[in-house]
CSV table of C-alpha atoms in Angstrom, one decimal:
chain,number,residue,atom,x,y,z
A,26,MET,CA,-2.2,14.3,-39.3
A,27,LYS,CA,0.2,11.5,-38.8
A,28,CYS,CA,1.5,13.3,-35.7
A,29,VAL,CA,-2.1,13.2,-34.3
A,30,TYR,CA,-2.3,9.5,-34.9
A,31,ALA,CA,1.0,9.0,-33.1
A,32,LEU,CA,0.0,11.1,-30.2
A,33,VAL,CA,-3.4,9.3,-29.9
A,34,SER,CA,-1.6,6.0,-29.9
A,35,VAL,CA,0.8,7.0,-27.2
A,36,LEU,CA,-2.1,8.3,-25.0
A,37,MET,CA,-4.1,5.1,-25.5
A,38,LEU,CA,-1.1,3.1,-24.5
A,39,THR,CA,-0.2,5.1,-21.4
A,40,ALA,CA,-3.7,5.8,-20.1
A,41,PRO,CA,-4.3,2.4,-18.5
A,42,ALA,CA,-1.1,2.7,-16.5
A,43,LEU,CA,-2.2,6.1,-15.1
A,44,ALA,CA,-5.9,5.2,-14.3
A,45,PRO,CA,-6.8,4.5,-10.7
A,46,GLU,CA,-6.6,0.7,-10.0
A,47,GLU,CA,-9.6,-1.0,-8.3
A,48,PHE,CA,-7.8,-3.6,-6.3
A,49,VAL,CA,-9.7,-6.6,-4.8
A,50,TYR,CA,-8.0,-8.0,-1.6
A,51,LYS,CA,-8.3,-11.7,-1.3
A,52,ILE,CA,-7.5,-14.3,1.3
A,53,SER,CA,-7.1,-17.8,-0.1
A,54,GLY,CA,-8.8,-16.6,-3.4
A,55,ALA,CA,-11.9,-15.3,-1.6
A,56,PRO,CA,-12.5,-11.6,-2.0
A,57,VAL,CA,-12.6,-9.7,1.3
A,58,PHE,CA,-12.6,-6.0,0.3
A,59,SER,CA,-11.8,-3.7,-2.5
A,60,MET,CA,-10.0,-0.4,-2.7
A,61,THR,CA,-8.6,2.1,-5.0
A,62,HIS,CA,-4.9,3.1,-4.7
A,63,PRO,CA,-3.8,6.6,-5.7
A,64,ASP,CA,-3.6,7.4,-9.4
A,65,GLY,CA,-0.4,6.1,-11.0
A,66,TRP,CA,1.0,4.3,-8.0
A,67,GLU,CA,2.5,0.9,-8.4
A,68,VAL,CA,0.5,-1.8,-6.5
A,69,LEU,CA,2.5,-4.6,-4.8
A,70,ASP,CA,0.4,-7.6,-3.9
A,71,GLU,CA,2.9,-9.2,-1.5
A,72,HIS,CA,2.7,-12.8,-1.0
A,73,GLU,CA,6.3,-13.3,-0.4
A,74,GLU,CA,8.0,-13.1,2.9
A,75,ASP,CA,11.5,-13.6,4.4
A,76,ALA,CA,12.1,-17.3,5.1
A,77,LYS,CA,13.3,-16.3,8.6
A,78,VAL,CA,10.2,-14.4,9.4
A,79,ARG,CA,7.6,-17.2,9.7
A,80,PRO,CA,8.1,-19.8,12.4
A,81,ALA,CA,8.0,-23.5,11.1
A,82,GLY,CA,4.6,-25.0,11.0
A,83,VAL,CA,2.7,-21.7,11.4
A,84,ALA,CA,0.0,-20.7,8.8
A,85,ARG,CA,1.0,-17.9,6.4
A,86,MET,CA,-0.4,-14.5,7.3
A,87,PRO,CA,-2.9,-12.8,5.0
A,88,PRO,CA,-1.1,-10.9,2.2
A,89,VAL,CA,0.2,-7.4,2.8
A,90,VAL,CA,-0.8,-5.2,-0.2
A,91,SER,CA,1.2,-2.0,-0.6
A,92,SER,CA,1.4,0.8,-3.1
A,93,ARG,CA,3.9,3.4,-3.9
A,94,PRO,CA,4.4,6.5,-6.0
A,95,SER,CA,7.4,7.0,-8.3
A,96,VAL,CA,8.8,9.6,-6.0
A,97,GLY,CA,8.6,10.0,-2.2
A,98,GLN,CA,9.8,8.2,0.9
A,99,LEU,CA,6.8,6.5,2.3
A,100,TRP,CA,5.2,3.1,2.9
A,101,TYR,CA,1.4,2.5,2.5
A,102,GLY,CA,0.3,-1.0,3.2
A,103,THR,CA,-3.1,-2.8,3.9
A,104,TRP,CA,-3.7,-6.2,5.2
A,105,VAL,CA,-6.2,-8.1,7.4
A,106,VAL,CA,-5.2,-9.3,10.9
A,107,ASP,CA,-7.1,-12.5,11.5
A,108,LYS,CA,-5.8,-12.7,15.0
A,109,ILE,CA,-8.1,-10.0,16.3
A,110,ASP,CA,-11.8,-9.4,15.9
A,111,ASP,CA,-12.7,-6.0,17.3
A,112,PHE,CA,-11.5,-2.4,17.5
A,113,GLU,CA,-10.5,-2.7,21.1
A,114,ASP,CA,-8.1,-5.5,20.1
A,115,ALA,CA,-7.0,-3.4,17.1
A,116,GLU,CA,-5.9,-0.6,19.4
A,117,HIS,CA,-3.7,-3.0,21.3
A,118,TYR,CA,-2.4,-4.4,18.0
A,119,LEU,CA,-1.5,-1.0,16.7
A,120,SER,CA,0.4,-0.1,20.0
A,121,SER,CA,2.3,-3.4,19.7
A,122,LEU,CA,3.0,-2.9,16.0
A,123,THR,CA,4.3,0.6,16.2
A,124,GLU,CA,6.5,-0.3,19.1
A,125,HIS,CA,7.9,-3.1,16.9
A,126,LEU,CA,8.5,-0.9,13.9
A,127,PHE,CA,9.5,2.4,15.4
A,128,ASP,CA,11.1,4.3,18.2
A,129,ASP,CA,9.7,7.3,20.1
A,130,VAL,CA,6.2,6.6,19.1
A,131,GLU,CA,3.6,9.4,19.9
A,132,VAL,CA,0.0,8.7,19.0
A,133,GLY,CA,-1.8,11.9,18.1
A,134,THR,CA,-5.4,12.2,17.1
A,135,PHE,CA,-8.1,9.6,17.1
A,136,GLU,CA,-11.2,9.7,15.0
A,137,THR,CA,-14.0,7.5,13.9
A,138,GLY,CA,-15.9,7.3,10.6
A,139,VAL,CA,-18.2,5.3,8.5
A,140,HIS,CA,-17.5,4.5,4.8
A,141,HIS,CA,-19.6,2.2,2.6
A,142,GLY,CA,-21.3,0.8,5.7
A,143,MET,CA,-18.1,0.0,7.6
A,144,ASP,CA,-17.0,1.6,10.8
A,145,PHE,CA,-13.5,3.0,10.6
A,146,ARG,CA,-11.1,4.0,13.3
A,147,TYR,CA,-8.2,6.4,12.5
A,148,TYR,CA,-5.1,7.1,14.5
A,149,ASP,CA,-2.2,9.2,13.6
A,150,GLY,CA,1.1,10.0,15.2
A,151,THR,CA,4.8,10.6,14.9
A,152,ALA,CA,7.8,8.3,15.3
A,153,VAL,CA,11.4,7.6,14.4
A,154,TYR,CA,12.0,5.0,11.8
A,155,LEU,CA,15.2,3.1,11.4
A,156,ASP,CA,15.4,1.1,8.1
A,157,ALA,CA,17.0,-2.1,9.3
A,158,LYS,CA,17.4,-3.2,5.7
A,159,SER,CA,19.2,0.0,4.6
A,160,SER,CA,23.0,0.2,4.5
A,161,ALA,CA,22.7,3.8,5.5
A,162,SER,CA,21.0,3.0,8.8
A,163,GLN,CA,19.6,6.5,8.9
A,164,ARG,CA,17.0,7.4,11.5
A,165,GLU,CA,14.2,9.4,10.1
A,166,SER,CA,11.4,11.3,11.9
A,167,VAL,CA,8.2,10.1,10.3
A,168,GLU,CA,4.5,10.6,10.4
A,169,PHE,CA,2.1,7.7,10.4
A,170,PHE,CA,-1.5,7.0,10.3
A,171,ALA,CA,-3.5,3.7,10.8
A,172,ALA,CA,-7.1,3.1,9.7
A,173,PHE,CA,-8.9,0.1,11.0
A,174,PHE,CA,-12.0,-1.4,9.4
A,175,LYS,CA,-14.0,-4.6,9.6
A,176,PRO,CA,-14.7,-6.0,6.1
A,177,SER,CA,-16.1,-9.3,7.3
A,178,ASP,CA,-17.1,-11.1,10.5
A,179,HIS,CA,-13.7,-12.5,11.0
A,180,GLY,CA,-10.6,-10.3,11.4
A,181,VAL,CA,-9.9,-6.5,11.2
A,182,GLY,CA,-8.4,-4.7,8.2
A,183,ILE,CA,-5.6,-2.2,8.7
A,184,SER,CA,-4.1,0.4,6.4
A,185,LEU,CA,-0.9,1.7,7.6
A,186,TYR,CA,0.9,4.7,6.2
A,187,VAL,CA,4.4,5.8,7.1
A,188,GLY,CA,6.1,8.8,5.5
A,189,LEU,CA,8.4,11.8,5.9
A,190,PRO,CA,6.3,14.9,7.0
A,191,SER,CA,6.9,16.6,3.6
A,192,VAL,CA,5.7,13.5,1.7
A,193,THR,CA,2.7,13.1,3.9
A,194,GLU,CA,1.6,16.7,3.0
A,195,GLN,CA,2.2,16.0,-0.7
A,196,TYR,CA,0.1,12.9,-0.9
A,197,ARG,CA,-2.5,13.7,1.9
A,198,ASP,CA,-5.5,14.0,-0.4
A,199,GLU,CA,-4.8,11.0,-2.4
A,200,LEU,CA,-4.2,8.8,0.7
A,201,GLN,CA,-7.5,10.1,2.1
A,202,ARG,CA,-9.4,9.1,-1.1
A,203,SER,CA,-7.7,5.8,-1.1
A,204,LEU,CA,-8.8,5.1,2.5
A,205,GLU,CA,-12.4,6.2,1.7
A,206,SER,CA,-12.6,3.8,-1.2
A,207,ILE,CA,-12.2,0.7,1.0
A,208,ARG,CA,-15.5,-1.3,0.8
A,209,PRO,CA,-16.4,-4.8,1.7
A,210,VAL,CA,-16.9,-7.4,-1.0
A,211,GLU,CA,-19.6,-9.9,-0.6
A,212,ASN,CA,-17.9,-13.3,-0.4
A,213,THR,CA,-19.3,-15.3,-3.2
A,214,GLY,CA,-16.6,-17.9,-3.1
A,215,VAL,CA,-15.8,-17.0,-6.7
A,216,ASP,CA,-12.2,-16.1,-7.5
A,217,ARG,CA,-12.4,-12.7,-9.1
B,9,MET,CA,6.9,2.3,-46.8
B,10,LYS,CA,7.7,6.0,-46.7
B,11,LYS,CA,10.7,7.0,-44.6
B,12,ARG,CA,8.5,9.4,-42.6
B,13,THR,CA,6.2,6.5,-41.6
B,14,ILE,CA,9.2,4.4,-40.6
B,15,CYS,CA,10.5,7.3,-38.5
B,16,TYR,CA,7.1,7.4,-36.6
B,17,VAL,CA,7.2,3.7,-36.0
B,18,VAL,CA,10.8,3.9,-34.6
B,19,VAL,CA,10.0,6.9,-32.4
B,20,LEU,CA,6.9,5.1,-30.9
B,21,ALA,CA,8.9,1.9,-30.4
B,22,LEU,CA,11.6,3.8,-28.5
B,23,CYS,CA,8.9,5.6,-26.3
B,24,LEU,CA,7.5,2.2,-25.4
B,25,LEU,CA,10.9,0.7,-24.7
B,26,ALA,CA,11.8,3.7,-22.4
B,27,MET,CA,8.5,3.4,-20.6
B,28,SER,CA,8.8,-0.4,-19.9
B,29,CYS,CA,12.6,-0.4,-19.1
B,30,GLY,CA,13.6,2.9,-17.7
B,31,TYR,CA,10.4,4.0,-15.8
B,32,GLY,CA,9.9,0.4,-14.6
B,33,SER,CA,13.4,0.1,-13.2
B,34,MET,CA,13.1,3.5,-11.5
B,35,MET,CA,9.9,2.3,-9.8
B,36,GLN,CA,11.6,-0.9,-8.6
B,37,THR,CA,14.9,0.5,-7.3
B,38,GLY,CA,14.9,4.1,-6.6
B,39,ALA,CA,11.5,5.1,-5.6
B,40,ASN,CA,10.9,3.4,-2.2
B,41,PRO,CA,13.6,1.7,-0.3
B,42,TRP,CA,11.4,1.3,2.7
B,43,ASN,CA,9.2,-1.4,1.1
B,44,VAL,CA,11.2,-4.5,2.0
B,45,SER,CA,11.9,-3.5,5.6
B,46,MET,CA,8.4,-2.4,6.3
B,47,ARG,CA,6.8,-5.5,4.9
B,48,SER,CA,9.2,-7.7,6.7
B,49,GLY,CA,8.6,-5.8,9.9
B,50,VAL,CA,4.8,-6.1,9.6
B,51,GLN,CA,5.1,-9.8,8.9
B,52,SER,CA,7.6,-10.6,11.7
B,53,HIS,CA,5.4,-8.7,14.2
B,54,TYR,CA,2.3,-10.7,12.9
B,55,TYR,CA,3.9,-14.0,13.7
B,56,SER,CA,5.1,-12.9,17.2
B,57,TYR,CA,1.9,-11.2,18.1
B,58,SER,CA,-0.2,-13.2,20.7
B,59,GLY,CA,-3.0,-10.7,21.3
B,60,ARG,CA,-4.1,-8.9,24.5
């Protein structure tokens, strides 16, 4: 019987860590959209940035929120680009971003969709990624996808995934569910 | 307190310690080395992007 109590205790303590996390994305404390990251992934609400990245006197960009599994070479990040306001601008932004991050970019399929009343645009493709921060400096052939959405009147949201092809296959369904969970949050001005 | 009860408590404490230290450090260091470079790349692009 005591073994049962011990087992129940362990399960109760570990369950919250494994449950899907409903994450509310905020800009300056105001909620903009919510999303669920894949089960068990660690969510990194990134407000920090390299001191060298931001020019002096320029306003800080909206936070980049990423999540990651315990195993698998990938990056999955979501943020709002407040410099653009429509999907046509978003396409130009994606082209510029992928050229900045990768080599040998090839954009593959393009799709549209609607989730929770928001229009989405999806792009996927392949590229070569060189991790500039890695001491190994190894070039990796990667797959990527980008989903654009408009959670408010100002700015466009983007979810960007980059991963090794084998990792993409492993997490495809979870990533799809995460994208489909993105929904706008009515801005009440209350910090939630 | 019986020895068996103490044993259960110790095992449970060790499990929690392993979860908080070992699992946590694995998530931080070994799981995803791309995180820093991708975030930095996204941010540096944002500040240099001037639109269409």
